[in-house]
Every structure is written in structure tokens, then in C-alpha cells.
């Protein structure tokens, strides 16, 4: 618009309109539905492969399984979606300091959650692990109030608490159906799972803060958080001697090694679908989706693998 045109508009009492900023297109319902379906299908397959790996003769390396999964997730994220650094006009220097703290917290929480959760399978049966991991909805709500200032109704808390109450019955059934040695180790498995649940409850809230509030690119968040997590788990595996024992086991068991690699690949694909749900809806919505998925995992686990609960 020239100066003469602007003068003519002002004489007529009209003012030039400022340019309308372009809006980011909203996610389609179809894409969100596909992401939720992907969470169900991919994580059910991941859990089946994980349980199959633990049924391989001589495999008792939960932390090593976590290490393989994290390394594969980090490598895939780096290859396929590293992307450009965050726009400095959108992400300020103060925000970057907060992002670094969030990503560091994510690395620690992921290492604790996945490592203790996998290690617990040495002491409890798979359905007990799935049920405990599903109970993270309550601490996720609590951390959501503290970190992202969300509010929930008493009905939502009541539904989450009813979910948690089922854990007592399932753990009791596991204890009665187990041998004496397994029953003695059950409390240790439960303690590991409780640690995993509380660490896992922080993860979606930190992810939501990074993606929605701080506008950090999802690919970089995955790479940095999982790389830090891999370093922590590698340090633990090396210090305990699990790394050398697990590598010897992999060298003599190609089928088991394939299960480990495939479950890590499905974990990455499921994670991408899950993060779409977290980014577009909320961290609690992501937890609800994965909790519903775990119901399917429990049912299929009883059909695919014999359990002491159902053994005749």
C-alpha cells in the first residue's frame, strides 16, 4: 500500500487493516484417532515381545533390556526427526534454561521408571507389572496439579483410586499362586514397581511442559532425554556387571536378541504416537490412553502365555 492510498483511506475514515498472522493448522481428528490406535497396537506388540524375551532361558537382564530400548529410540529419533533448533523468537533464553532442567529430569525419570519396571519382572509376573504401571494415573494427576496447574473432579480421582484398589487383589493372587521362593521375592518386586510408577508419573507432565508450554521440538526432546537416560542406565549396568553377562547371553541367543531389538523398535513407534496425544490433548490424556491399552495387554497376556493364576 502506497502513501497516497493510505492518505485516501484516512480521508474516508477508514484505517488500513494489519496483516492477519498465519495460524498453525490444528491437528485433524483422523490423525489423532490414528495416533491413539497406534498407541494401542504398537505398545501391545511391545509388551508381548518383552514378555516373550523374559521367557527365554537364562534371561534376567531387565536393566540391559531398558538400555537396548533407549539406545534404539534415541538413534531413531536422531535419524528421522532431529530437525532444526528451536526458534529463538519463540523460545527465549530463560525458557531454554527451564527446558534443560525438564529434559534432565526426563532422563532421570525415564531411567528410573524403565529400569526398575523391567527389573521387577525378575520377581513378579507380567500382569502384576502391567497393573502397577496402570496405577500411575493418580500420581500423574497429583504432579499435573503441581507442575501444570491442572484441576480434576472428585469423580476422576475416585475412578483412578478404584483402579489402584485392584492392585491389592492382583498382588495377593500372584503371591498365593507363586512358589515359596517367588512369594518371598514378591515384596522386592512390588517396591521396584512402586518406584517405577512414581518416576513414570512425572514423565508425561514434564513432556507436556516441554512440548506445549515451552514449545520445544519433539525430536530434540526425545533424543536428549533418552541419550541422558541411556548414559545413566549404561553406568548402572556396567557397575553391577549386568552388561557383560547380558552381552554373553545375546552372543549365544540370537532369537532372544531379535526379541530385544524388535521390542525396542515398537517402543519408538509407540512413543511417537503417544507424544501426539500428549501434545494435542494433555499428559493425563496420554496416561488414560496407555492405561486402557494395558487392559488389552493384560487380556492378551493371559491368552498367549500361561500364568500361575490360570494354570490347571
PDB file of C-alpha atoms in Angstrom:
ATOM      1  CA  UNK A   1       0.000   0.000   0.000  1.00  0.00           C
ATOM      2  CA  UNK A   2       1.420   3.362  -1.100  1.00  0.00           C
ATOM      3  CA  UNK A   3       1.386   6.538   0.985  1.00  0.00           C
ATOM      4  CA  UNK A   4      -1.217   8.136  -1.317  1.00  0.00           C
ATOM      5  CA  UNK A   5      -3.521   5.147  -0.925  1.00  0.00           C
ATOM      6  CA  UNK A   6      -3.114   5.307   2.849  1.00  0.00           C
ATOM      7  CA  UNK A   7      -3.941   9.035   2.792  1.00  0.00           C
ATOM      8  CA  UNK A   8      -7.092   8.414   0.738  1.00  0.00           C
ATOM      9  CA  UNK A   9      -8.223   5.756   3.226  1.00  0.00           C
ATOM     10  CA  UNK A  10      -7.676   8.080   6.148  1.00  0.00           C
ATOM     11  CA  UNK A  11      -9.661  10.828   4.449  1.00  0.00           C
ATOM     12  CA  UNK A  12     -12.580   8.416   4.079  1.00  0.00           C
ATOM     13  CA  UNK A  13     -12.385   7.489   7.762  1.00  0.00           C
ATOM     14  CA  UNK A  14     -11.030   4.006   7.126  1.00  0.00           C
ATOM     15  CA  UNK A  15      -7.844   2.620   8.565  1.00  0.00           C
ATOM     16  CA  UNK A  16      -5.600   0.066   6.928  1.00  0.00           C
ATOM     17  CA  UNK A  17      -6.003  -3.443   8.382  1.00  0.00           C
ATOM     18  CA  UNK A  18      -2.918  -5.019   9.886  1.00  0.00           C
ATOM     19  CA  UNK A  19      -1.840  -8.275   8.260  1.00  0.00           C
ATOM     20  CA  UNK A  20      -3.554 -11.309   9.777  1.00  0.00           C
ATOM     21  CA  UNK A  21      -0.990 -13.639  11.374  1.00  0.00           C
ATOM     22  CA  UNK A  22      -0.990 -17.133   9.974  1.00  0.00           C
ATOM     23  CA  UNK A  23      -2.292 -19.733  12.359  1.00  0.00           C
ATOM     24  CA  UNK A  24      -0.792 -23.142  12.867  1.00  0.00           C
ATOM     25  CA  UNK A  25      -3.217 -25.717  11.437  1.00  0.00           C
ATOM     26  CA  UNK A  26      -4.937 -27.739  14.119  1.00  0.00           C
ATOM     27  CA  UNK A  27      -4.418 -31.491  14.179  1.00  0.00           C
ATOM     28  CA  UNK A  28      -7.148 -33.408  12.400  1.00  0.00           C
ATOM     29  CA  UNK A  29      -9.441 -35.824  14.192  1.00  0.00           C
ATOM     30  CA  UNK A  30      -8.264 -38.549  11.828  1.00  0.00           C
ATOM     31  CA  UNK A  31      -4.611 -38.050  12.766  1.00  0.00           C
ATOM     32  CA  UNK A  32      -5.433 -38.044  16.467  1.00  0.00           C
ATOM     33  CA  UNK A  33      -7.503 -41.226  16.087  1.00  0.00           C
ATOM     34  CA  UNK A  34      -4.640 -42.895  14.212  1.00  0.00           C
ATOM     35  CA  UNK A  35      -2.213 -41.858  16.956  1.00  0.00           C
ATOM     36  CA  UNK A  36      -4.436 -43.320  19.687  1.00  0.00           C
ATOM     37  CA  UNK A  37      -4.832 -46.531  17.656  1.00  0.00           C
ATOM     38  CA  UNK A  38      -1.071 -46.633  17.195  1.00  0.00           C
ATOM     39  CA  UNK A  39      -0.562 -46.421  20.964  1.00  0.00           C
ATOM     40  CA  UNK A  40      -2.795 -49.460  21.424  1.00  0.00           C
ATOM     41  CA  UNK A  41      -1.390 -51.638  18.633  1.00  0.00           C
ATOM     42  CA  UNK A  42       2.306 -50.819  18.958  1.00  0.00           C
ATOM     43  CA  UNK A  43       2.532 -50.951  22.758  1.00  0.00           C
ATOM     44  CA  UNK A  44       0.531 -54.197  22.930  1.00  0.00           C
ATOM     45  CA  UNK A  45       3.047 -55.673  20.470  1.00  0.00           C
ATOM     46  CA  UNK A  46       5.911 -54.176  22.501  1.00  0.00           C
ATOM     47  CA  UNK A  47       4.644 -55.773  25.724  1.00  0.00           C
ATOM     48  CA  UNK A  48       4.155 -59.156  24.057  1.00  0.00           C
ATOM     49  CA  UNK A  49       7.720 -59.094  22.731  1.00  0.00           C
ATOM     50  CA  UNK A  50       9.026 -58.001  26.140  1.00  0.00           C
ATOM     51  CA  UNK A  51       7.277 -60.843  27.951  1.00  0.00           C
ATOM     52  CA  UNK A  52       8.478 -63.283  25.294  1.00  0.00           C
ATOM     53  CA  UNK A  53      12.066 -62.118  25.843  1.00  0.00           C
ATOM     54  CA  UNK A  54      11.805 -62.690  29.597  1.00  0.00           C
ATOM     55  CA  UNK A  55      10.644 -66.243  28.904  1.00  0.00           C
ATOM     56  CA  UNK A  56      13.863 -67.026  27.054  1.00  0.00           C
ATOM     57  CA  UNK A  57      16.055 -69.459  29.044  1.00  0.00           C
ATOM     58  CA  UNK A  58      18.589 -67.649  31.217  1.00  0.00           C
ATOM     59  CA  UNK A  59      17.356 -64.117  30.549  1.00  0.00           C
ATOM     60  CA  UNK A  60      17.265 -61.990  33.712  1.00  0.00           C
ATOM     61  CA  UNK A  61      18.607 -58.682  32.441  1.00  0.00           C
ATOM     62  CA  UNK A  62      15.881 -56.073  32.899  1.00  0.00           C
ATOM     63  CA  UNK A  63      18.240 -53.088  33.006  1.00  0.00           C
ATOM     64  CA  UNK A  64      20.046 -54.285  29.861  1.00  0.00           C
ATOM     65  CA  UNK A  65      16.683 -54.577  28.082  1.00  0.00           C
ATOM     66  CA  UNK A  66      16.000 -50.972  29.066  1.00  0.00           C
ATOM     67  CA  UNK A  67      19.405 -49.913  27.728  1.00  0.00           C
ATOM     68  CA  UNK A  68      18.763 -51.526  24.319  1.00  0.00           C
ATOM     69  CA  UNK A  69      15.331 -49.895  24.101  1.00  0.00           C
ATOM     70  CA  UNK A  70      16.604 -46.424  24.976  1.00  0.00           C
ATOM     71  CA  UNK A  71      19.556 -46.593  22.570  1.00  0.00           C
ATOM     72  CA  UNK A  72      17.287 -47.650  19.688  1.00  0.00           C
ATOM     73  CA  UNK A  73      14.737 -44.908  20.494  1.00  0.00           C
ATOM     74  CA  UNK A  74      17.475 -42.256  20.632  1.00  0.00           C
ATOM     75  CA  UNK A  75      19.037 -43.433  17.361  1.00  0.00           C
ATOM     76  CA  UNK A  76      15.693 -43.487  15.522  1.00  0.00           C
ATOM     77  CA  UNK A  77      14.756 -40.041  16.802  1.00  0.00           C
ATOM     78  CA  UNK A  78      18.149 -38.648  15.736  1.00  0.00           C
ATOM     79  CA  UNK A  79      17.924 -40.166  12.225  1.00  0.00           C
ATOM     80  CA  UNK A  80      14.297 -39.344  11.452  1.00  0.00           C
ATOM     81  CA  UNK A  81      13.347 -36.195  13.349  1.00  0.00           C
ATOM     82  CA  UNK A  82      16.315 -34.316  14.774  1.00  0.00           C
ATOM     83  CA  UNK A  83      15.198 -31.165  12.973  1.00  0.00           C
ATOM     84  CA  UNK A  84      16.253 -27.555  13.402  1.00  0.00           C
ATOM     85  CA  UNK A  85      16.955 -25.946  16.794  1.00  0.00           C
ATOM     86  CA  UNK A  86      14.077 -24.116  18.472  1.00  0.00           C
ATOM     87  CA  UNK A  87      13.245 -20.686  17.065  1.00  0.00           C
ATOM     88  CA  UNK A  88      14.838 -18.042  19.369  1.00  0.00           C
ATOM     89  CA  UNK A  89      11.877 -15.745  18.679  1.00  0.00           C
ATOM     90  CA  UNK A  90       9.578 -18.379  20.202  1.00  0.00           C
ATOM     91  CA  UNK A  91      11.843 -19.997  22.814  1.00  0.00           C
ATOM     92  CA  UNK A  92      13.683 -17.446  24.950  1.00  0.00           C
ATOM     93  CA  UNK A  93      16.970 -17.973  26.785  1.00  0.00           C
ATOM     94  CA  UNK A  94      15.117 -18.194  30.104  1.00  0.00           C
ATOM     95  CA  UNK A  95      12.848 -20.831  28.588  1.00  0.00           C
ATOM     96  CA  UNK A  96      15.907 -22.778  27.390  1.00  0.00           C
ATOM     97  CA  UNK A  97      17.226 -22.962  30.948  1.00  0.00           C
ATOM     98  CA  UNK A  98      13.883 -24.379  32.056  1.00  0.00           C
ATOM     99  CA  UNK A  99      13.922 -26.794  29.112  1.00  0.00           C
ATOM    100  CA  UNK A 100      17.363 -28.099  30.104  1.00  0.00           C
ATOM    101  CA  UNK A 101      16.104 -28.778  33.618  1.00  0.00           C
ATOM    102  CA  UNK A 102      12.983 -30.525  32.246  1.00  0.00           C
ATOM    103  CA  UNK A 103      14.999 -32.680  29.822  1.00  0.00           C
ATOM    104  CA  UNK A 104      17.454 -33.605  32.597  1.00  0.00           C
ATOM    105  CA  UNK A 105      14.544 -34.540  34.831  1.00  0.00           C
ATOM    106  CA  UNK A 106      13.048 -36.573  31.995  1.00  0.00           C
ATOM    107  CA  UNK A 107      16.300 -38.515  31.561  1.00  0.00           C
ATOM    108  CA  UNK A 108      16.436 -39.364  35.270  1.00  0.00           C
ATOM    109  CA  UNK A 109      12.744 -40.320  35.437  1.00  0.00           C
ATOM    110  CA  UNK A 110      12.935 -42.458  32.294  1.00  0.00           C
ATOM    111  CA  UNK A 111      15.999 -44.312  33.565  1.00  0.00           C
ATOM    112  CA  UNK A 112      14.383 -44.962  36.957  1.00  0.00           C
ATOM    113  CA  UNK A 113      10.983 -45.897  35.564  1.00  0.00           C
ATOM    114  CA  UNK A 114      12.041 -48.204  32.751  1.00  0.00           C
ATOM    115  CA  UNK A 115      14.945 -49.767  34.610  1.00  0.00           C
ATOM    116  CA  UNK A 116      13.102 -50.633  37.815  1.00  0.00           C
ATOM    117  CA  UNK A 117       9.993 -51.662  35.863  1.00  0.00           C
ATOM    118  CA  UNK A 118      11.936 -54.136  33.728  1.00  0.00           C
ATOM    119  CA  UNK A 119      13.988 -55.400  36.691  1.00  0.00           C
ATOM    120  CA  UNK A 120      10.752 -56.098  38.621  1.00  0.00           C
ATOM    121  CA  UNK A 121       9.901 -58.841  36.099  1.00  0.00           C
ATOM    122  CA  UNK A 122      12.569 -60.949  37.821  1.00  0.00           C
ATOM    123  CA  UNK A 123      10.330 -61.048  40.916  1.00  0.00           C
ATOM    124  CA  UNK A 124       6.683 -60.630  39.769  1.00  0.00           C
ATOM    125  CA  UNK A 125       4.594 -61.947  36.896  1.00  0.00           C
ATOM    126  CA  UNK A 126       3.841 -59.741  33.926  1.00  0.00           C
ATOM    127  CA  UNK A 127       0.166 -58.962  34.738  1.00  0.00           C
ATOM    128  CA  UNK A 128       1.217 -57.557  38.116  1.00  0.00           C
ATOM    129  CA  UNK A 129       3.690 -55.216  36.414  1.00  0.00           C
ATOM    130  CA  UNK A 130       1.078 -54.040  33.910  1.00  0.00           C
ATOM    131  CA  UNK A 131      -1.471 -53.377  36.666  1.00  0.00           C
ATOM    132  CA  UNK A 132       1.025 -51.424  38.763  1.00  0.00           C
ATOM    133  CA  UNK A 133       2.135 -49.331  35.788  1.00  0.00           C
ATOM    134  CA  UNK A 134      -1.519 -48.536  35.093  1.00  0.00           C
ATOM    135  CA  UNK A 135      -1.914 -47.083  38.577  1.00  0.00           C
ATOM    136  CA  UNK A 136       0.345 -44.137  37.709  1.00  0.00           C
ATOM    137  CA  UNK A 137      -2.804 -42.197  36.800  1.00  0.00           C
ATOM    138  CA  UNK A 138      -3.210 -40.957  40.402  1.00  0.00           C
ATOM    139  CA  UNK A 139       0.352 -39.627  40.893  1.00  0.00           C
ATOM    140  CA  UNK A 140       0.196 -38.230  37.341  1.00  0.00           C
ATOM    141  CA  UNK A 141      -2.844 -36.191  38.390  1.00  0.00           C
ATOM    142  CA  UNK A 142      -1.053 -35.003  41.527  1.00  0.00           C
ATOM    143  CA  UNK A 143       2.073 -33.980  39.606  1.00  0.00           C
ATOM    144  CA  UNK A 144      -0.175 -32.388  36.965  1.00  0.00           C
ATOM    145  CA  UNK A 145      -1.613 -30.087  39.640  1.00  0.00           C
ATOM    146  CA  UNK A 146       1.861 -29.174  40.879  1.00  0.00           C
ATOM    147  CA  UNK A 147       3.622 -28.760  37.509  1.00  0.00           C
ATOM    148  CA  UNK A 148       0.950 -27.637  35.025  1.00  0.00           C
ATOM    149  CA  UNK A 149      -1.770 -26.365  37.426  1.00  0.00           C
ATOM    150  CA  UNK A 150      -4.453 -28.706  36.132  1.00  0.00           C
ATOM    151  CA  UNK A 151      -7.697 -29.359  38.003  1.00  0.00           C
ATOM    152  CA  UNK A 152      -9.670 -32.598  38.230  1.00  0.00           C
ATOM    153  CA  UNK A 153     -13.065 -33.562  39.601  1.00  0.00           C
ATOM    154  CA  UNK A 154     -13.695 -35.873  42.550  1.00  0.00           C
ATOM    155  CA  UNK A 155     -15.228 -38.353  40.093  1.00  0.00           C
ATOM    156  CA  UNK A 156     -11.948 -38.551  38.180  1.00  0.00           C
ATOM    157  CA  UNK A 157      -9.978 -39.127  41.396  1.00  0.00           C
ATOM    158  CA  UNK A 158     -12.493 -41.745  42.504  1.00  0.00           C
ATOM    159  CA  UNK A 159     -12.181 -43.652  39.222  1.00  0.00           C
ATOM    160  CA  UNK A 160      -8.382 -43.572  39.454  1.00  0.00           C
ATOM    161  CA  UNK A 161      -8.430 -44.814  43.061  1.00  0.00           C
ATOM    162  CA  UNK A 162     -10.725 -47.713  42.120  1.00  0.00           C
ATOM    163  CA  UNK A 163      -8.166 -48.690  39.501  1.00  0.00           C
ATOM    164  CA  UNK A 164      -5.453 -48.728  42.160  1.00  0.00           C
ATOM    165  CA  UNK A 165      -7.523 -50.844  44.559  1.00  0.00           C
ATOM    166  CA  UNK A 166      -7.445 -53.698  42.054  1.00  0.00           C
ATOM    167  CA  UNK A 167      -3.676 -53.946  42.576  1.00  0.00           C
ATOM    168  CA  UNK A 168      -4.087 -55.391  46.075  1.00  0.00           C
ATOM    169  CA  UNK A 169      -6.209 -58.276  44.808  1.00  0.00           C
ATOM    170  CA  UNK A 170      -3.931 -58.993  41.864  1.00  0.00           C
ATOM    171  CA  UNK A 171      -0.781 -58.926  44.016  1.00  0.00           C
ATOM    172  CA  UNK A 172      -2.434 -61.245  46.553  1.00  0.00           C
ATOM    173  CA  UNK A 173      -3.369 -63.655  43.770  1.00  0.00           C
ATOM    174  CA  UNK A 174       0.218 -63.566  42.498  1.00  0.00           C
ATOM    175  CA  UNK A 175       1.557 -64.345  45.977  1.00  0.00           C
ATOM    176  CA  UNK A 176      -0.790 -67.292  46.536  1.00  0.00           C
ATOM    177  CA  UNK A 177      -0.127 -68.736  43.087  1.00  0.00           C
ATOM    178  CA  UNK A 178       3.668 -68.440  43.325  1.00  0.00           C
ATOM    179  CA  UNK A 179       6.183 -70.834  44.824  1.00  0.00           C
ATOM    180  CA  UNK A 180       7.646 -70.143  48.262  1.00  0.00           C
ATOM    181  CA  UNK A 181      10.806 -68.600  46.784  1.00  0.00           C
ATOM    182  CA  UNK A 182       8.802 -66.382  44.407  1.00  0.00           C
ATOM    183  CA  UNK A 183       6.497 -65.323  47.236  1.00  0.00           C
ATOM    184  CA  UNK A 184       9.491 -64.211  49.308  1.00  0.00           C
ATOM    185  CA  UNK A 185      10.754 -62.058  46.425  1.00  0.00           C
ATOM    186  CA  UNK A 186       7.349 -60.507  45.712  1.00  0.00           C
ATOM    187  CA  UNK A 187       7.798 -57.555  48.149  1.00  0.00           C
ATOM    188  CA  UNK A 188      11.027 -56.583  46.365  1.00  0.00           C
ATOM    189  CA  UNK A 189       9.240 -56.690  43.027  1.00  0.00           C
ATOM    190  CA  UNK A 190       6.414 -54.543  44.407  1.00  0.00           C
ATOM    191  CA  UNK A 191       8.912 -51.975  45.754  1.00  0.00           C
ATOM    192  CA  UNK A 192      10.599 -51.764  42.350  1.00  0.00           C
ATOM    193  CA  UNK A 193       7.223 -51.285  40.668  1.00  0.00           C
ATOM    194  CA  UNK A 194       6.186 -48.549  43.109  1.00  0.00           C
ATOM    195  CA  UNK A 195       9.430 -46.713  42.329  1.00  0.00           C
ATOM    196  CA  UNK A 196       8.741 -47.126  38.618  1.00  0.00           C
ATOM    197  CA  UNK A 197       5.178 -45.826  38.978  1.00  0.00           C
ATOM    198  CA  UNK A 198       6.122 -42.591  40.746  1.00  0.00           C
ATOM    199  CA  UNK A 199       9.002 -41.899  38.346  1.00  0.00           C
ATOM    200  CA  UNK A 200       6.747 -42.718  35.395  1.00  0.00           C
ATOM    201  CA  UNK A 201       4.067 -40.343  36.659  1.00  0.00           C
ATOM    202  CA  UNK A 202       6.444 -37.404  36.257  1.00  0.00           C
ATOM    203  CA  UNK A 203       7.264 -38.246  32.643  1.00  0.00           C
ATOM    204  CA  UNK A 204       4.034 -37.131  30.848  1.00  0.00           C
ATOM    205  CA  UNK A 205       3.863 -33.922  32.898  1.00  0.00           C
ATOM    206  CA  UNK A 206       7.454 -32.992  32.017  1.00  0.00           C
ATOM    207  CA  UNK A 207       6.844 -33.923  28.379  1.00  0.00           C
ATOM    208  CA  UNK A 208       3.707 -31.785  28.276  1.00  0.00           C
ATOM    209  CA  UNK A 209       5.588 -28.846  29.800  1.00  0.00           C
ATOM    210  CA  UNK A 210       8.360 -29.120  27.196  1.00  0.00           C
ATOM    211  CA  UNK A 211       6.072 -29.559  24.193  1.00  0.00           C
ATOM    212  CA  UNK A 212       3.073 -27.354  24.944  1.00  0.00           C
ATOM    213  CA  UNK A 213       4.265 -24.698  27.371  1.00  0.00           C
ATOM    214  CA  UNK A 214       7.909 -24.281  26.325  1.00  0.00           C
ATOM    215  CA  UNK A 215       7.425 -25.116  22.601  1.00  0.00           C
ATOM    216  CA  UNK A 216      10.473 -27.389  22.414  1.00  0.00           C
ATOM    217  CA  UNK A 217      10.793 -29.578  19.252  1.00  0.00           C
ATOM    218  CA  UNK A 218       9.632 -33.124  19.936  1.00  0.00           C
ATOM    219  CA  UNK A 219      12.547 -34.792  18.107  1.00  0.00           C
ATOM    220  CA  UNK A 220      15.190 -32.976  20.144  1.00  0.00           C
ATOM    221  CA  UNK A 221      13.329 -33.704  23.366  1.00  0.00           C
ATOM    222  CA  UNK A 222      13.312 -37.442  22.582  1.00  0.00           C
ATOM    223  CA  UNK A 223      16.999 -37.516  21.601  1.00  0.00           C
ATOM    224  CA  UNK A 224      18.350 -35.512  24.552  1.00  0.00           C
ATOM    225  CA  UNK A 225      16.178 -37.136  27.238  1.00  0.00           C
ATOM    226  CA  UNK A 226      16.813 -40.688  26.014  1.00  0.00           C
ATOM    227  CA  UNK A 227      20.542 -40.071  25.480  1.00  0.00           C
ATOM    228  CA  UNK A 228      20.849 -38.898  29.081  1.00  0.00           C
ATOM    229  CA  UNK A 229      18.764 -41.852  30.207  1.00  0.00           C
ATOM    230  CA  UNK A 230      20.966 -44.274  28.227  1.00  0.00           C
ATOM    231  CA  UNK A 231      24.103 -42.869  29.878  1.00  0.00           C
ATOM    232  CA  UNK A 232      22.633 -43.415  33.355  1.00  0.00           C
ATOM    233  CA  UNK A 233      21.454 -46.956  32.590  1.00  0.00           C
ATOM    234  CA  UNK A 234      24.775 -47.847  30.939  1.00  0.00           C
ATOM    235  CA  UNK A 235      26.613 -46.658  34.044  1.00  0.00           C
ATOM    236  CA  UNK A 236      24.380 -48.816  36.252  1.00  0.00           C
ATOM    237  CA  UNK A 237      24.717 -51.914  34.036  1.00  0.00           C
ATOM    238  CA  UNK A 238      28.499 -51.560  33.914  1.00  0.00           C
ATOM    239  CA  UNK A 239      28.797 -51.055  37.672  1.00  0.00           C
ATOM    240  CA  UNK A 240      26.676 -54.106  38.529  1.00  0.00           C
ATOM    241  CA  UNK A 241      28.229 -56.410  35.922  1.00  0.00           C
ATOM    242  CA  UNK A 242      24.893 -56.931  34.170  1.00  0.00           C
ATOM    243  CA  UNK A 243      26.236 -55.504  30.894  1.00  0.00           C
ATOM    244  CA  UNK A 244      28.938 -58.156  30.395  1.00  0.00           C
ATOM    245  CA  UNK A 245      26.616 -61.022  31.395  1.00  0.00           C
ATOM    246  CA  UNK A 246      23.862 -59.780  29.089  1.00  0.00           C
ATOM    247  CA  UNK A 247      26.230 -59.407  26.120  1.00  0.00           C
ATOM    248  CA  UNK A 248      27.414 -63.013  26.614  1.00  0.00           C
ATOM    249  CA  UNK A 249      23.786 -64.139  26.695  1.00  0.00           C
ATOM    250  CA  UNK A 250      22.993 -62.236  23.477  1.00  0.00           C
ATOM    251  CA  UNK A 251      26.001 -63.760  21.717  1.00  0.00           C
ATOM    252  CA  UNK A 252      24.638 -67.259  22.358  1.00  0.00           C
ATOM    253  CA  UNK A 253      20.944 -66.495  21.865  1.00  0.00           C
ATOM    254  CA  UNK A 254      20.134 -64.859  18.538  1.00  0.00           C
ATOM    255  CA  UNK A 255      16.378 -65.361  18.882  1.00  0.00           C
ATOM    256  CA  UNK A 256      16.288 -63.579  22.230  1.00  0.00           C
ATOM    257  CA  UNK A 257      18.429 -60.751  20.821  1.00  0.00           C
ATOM    258  CA  UNK A 258      15.922 -60.330  17.989  1.00  0.00           C
ATOM    259  CA  UNK A 259      13.077 -60.018  20.508  1.00  0.00           C
ATOM    260  CA  UNK A 260      15.021 -57.309  22.357  1.00  0.00           C
ATOM    261  CA  UNK A 261      15.636 -55.329  19.162  1.00  0.00           C
ATOM    262  CA  UNK A 262      12.056 -55.644  17.890  1.00  0.00           C
ATOM    263  CA  UNK A 263      10.516 -54.560  21.202  1.00  0.00           C
ATOM    264  CA  UNK A 264      12.803 -51.512  21.159  1.00  0.00           C
ATOM    265  CA  UNK A 265      11.644 -50.572  17.623  1.00  0.00           C
ATOM    266  CA  UNK A 266       7.965 -50.880  18.537  1.00  0.00           C
ATOM    267  CA  UNK A 267       8.668 -48.761  21.614  1.00  0.00           C
ATOM    268  CA  UNK A 268       9.919 -45.888  19.424  1.00  0.00           C
ATOM    269  CA  UNK A 269       6.926 -46.046  17.084  1.00  0.00           C
ATOM    270  CA  UNK A 270       4.521 -46.235  20.010  1.00  0.00           C
ATOM    271  CA  UNK A 271       6.263 -43.313  21.696  1.00  0.00           C
ATOM    272  CA  UNK A 272       5.742 -41.095  18.644  1.00  0.00           C
ATOM    273  CA  UNK A 273       2.011 -41.856  18.648  1.00  0.00           C
ATOM    274  CA  UNK A 274       1.832 -41.293  22.407  1.00  0.00           C
ATOM    275  CA  UNK A 275       3.547 -37.898  22.204  1.00  0.00           C
ATOM    276  CA  UNK A 276       0.983 -36.719  19.654  1.00  0.00           C
ATOM    277  CA  UNK A 277      -1.726 -37.460  22.224  1.00  0.00           C
ATOM    278  CA  UNK A 278       0.228 -35.668  24.987  1.00  0.00           C
ATOM    279  CA  UNK A 279       0.945 -32.612  22.834  1.00  0.00           C
ATOM    280  CA  UNK A 280      -2.551 -32.194  21.396  1.00  0.00           C
ATOM    281  CA  UNK A 281      -4.557 -33.184  24.484  1.00  0.00           C
ATOM    282  CA  UNK A 282      -2.657 -33.474  27.789  1.00  0.00           C
ATOM    283  CA  UNK A 283      -0.340 -35.657  29.846  1.00  0.00           C
ATOM    284  CA  UNK A 284      -3.288 -37.140  31.731  1.00  0.00           C
ATOM    285  CA  UNK A 285      -4.993 -37.985  28.414  1.00  0.00           C
ATOM    286  CA  UNK A 286      -1.839 -39.837  27.405  1.00  0.00           C
ATOM    287  CA  UNK A 287      -1.863 -41.800  30.669  1.00  0.00           C
ATOM    288  CA  UNK A 288      -5.559 -42.665  30.259  1.00  0.00           C
ATOM    289  CA  UNK A 289      -4.860 -43.933  26.728  1.00  0.00           C
ATOM    290  CA  UNK A 290      -1.947 -46.103  27.831  1.00  0.00           C
ATOM    291  CA  UNK A 291      -3.918 -47.371  30.846  1.00  0.00           C
ATOM    292  CA  UNK A 292      -6.754 -48.511  28.593  1.00  0.00           C
ATOM    293  CA  UNK A 293      -4.180 -50.103  26.325  1.00  0.00           C
ATOM    294  CA  UNK A 294      -2.828 -52.066  29.281  1.00  0.00           C
ATOM    295  CA  UNK A 295      -6.237 -53.670  29.787  1.00  0.00           C
ATOM    296  CA  UNK A 296      -5.855 -55.173  26.317  1.00  0.00           C
ATOM    297  CA  UNK A 297      -2.283 -56.206  27.177  1.00  0.00           C
ATOM    298  CA  UNK A 298      -3.461 -57.991  30.330  1.00  0.00           C
ATOM    299  CA  UNK A 299      -6.141 -59.948  28.482  1.00  0.00           C
ATOM    300  CA  UNK A 300      -3.810 -60.979  25.659  1.00  0.00           C
ATOM    301  CA  UNK A 301      -1.063 -61.886  28.132  1.00  0.00           C
ATOM    302  CA  UNK A 302      -3.335 -64.456  29.784  1.00  0.00           C
ATOM    303  CA  UNK A 303      -4.234 -65.921  26.379  1.00  0.00           C
ATOM    304  CA  UNK A 304      -0.725 -66.006  24.901  1.00  0.00           C
ATOM    305  CA  UNK A 305       1.334 -67.015  27.954  1.00  0.00           C
ATOM    306  CA  UNK A 306       0.344 -69.409  30.734  1.00  0.00           C
ATOM    307  CA  UNK A 307       0.111 -67.758  34.134  1.00  0.00           C
ATOM    308  CA  UNK A 308       0.104 -69.308  37.646  1.00  0.00           C
ATOM    309  CA  UNK A 309      -3.295 -67.618  38.146  1.00  0.00           C
ATOM    310  CA  UNK A 310      -4.845 -69.808  35.429  1.00  0.00           C
ATOM    311  CA  UNK A 311      -2.627 -72.893  35.342  1.00  0.00           C
ATOM    312  CA  UNK A 312      -4.678 -76.007  35.950  1.00  0.00           C
TER     313      UNK A 312
END
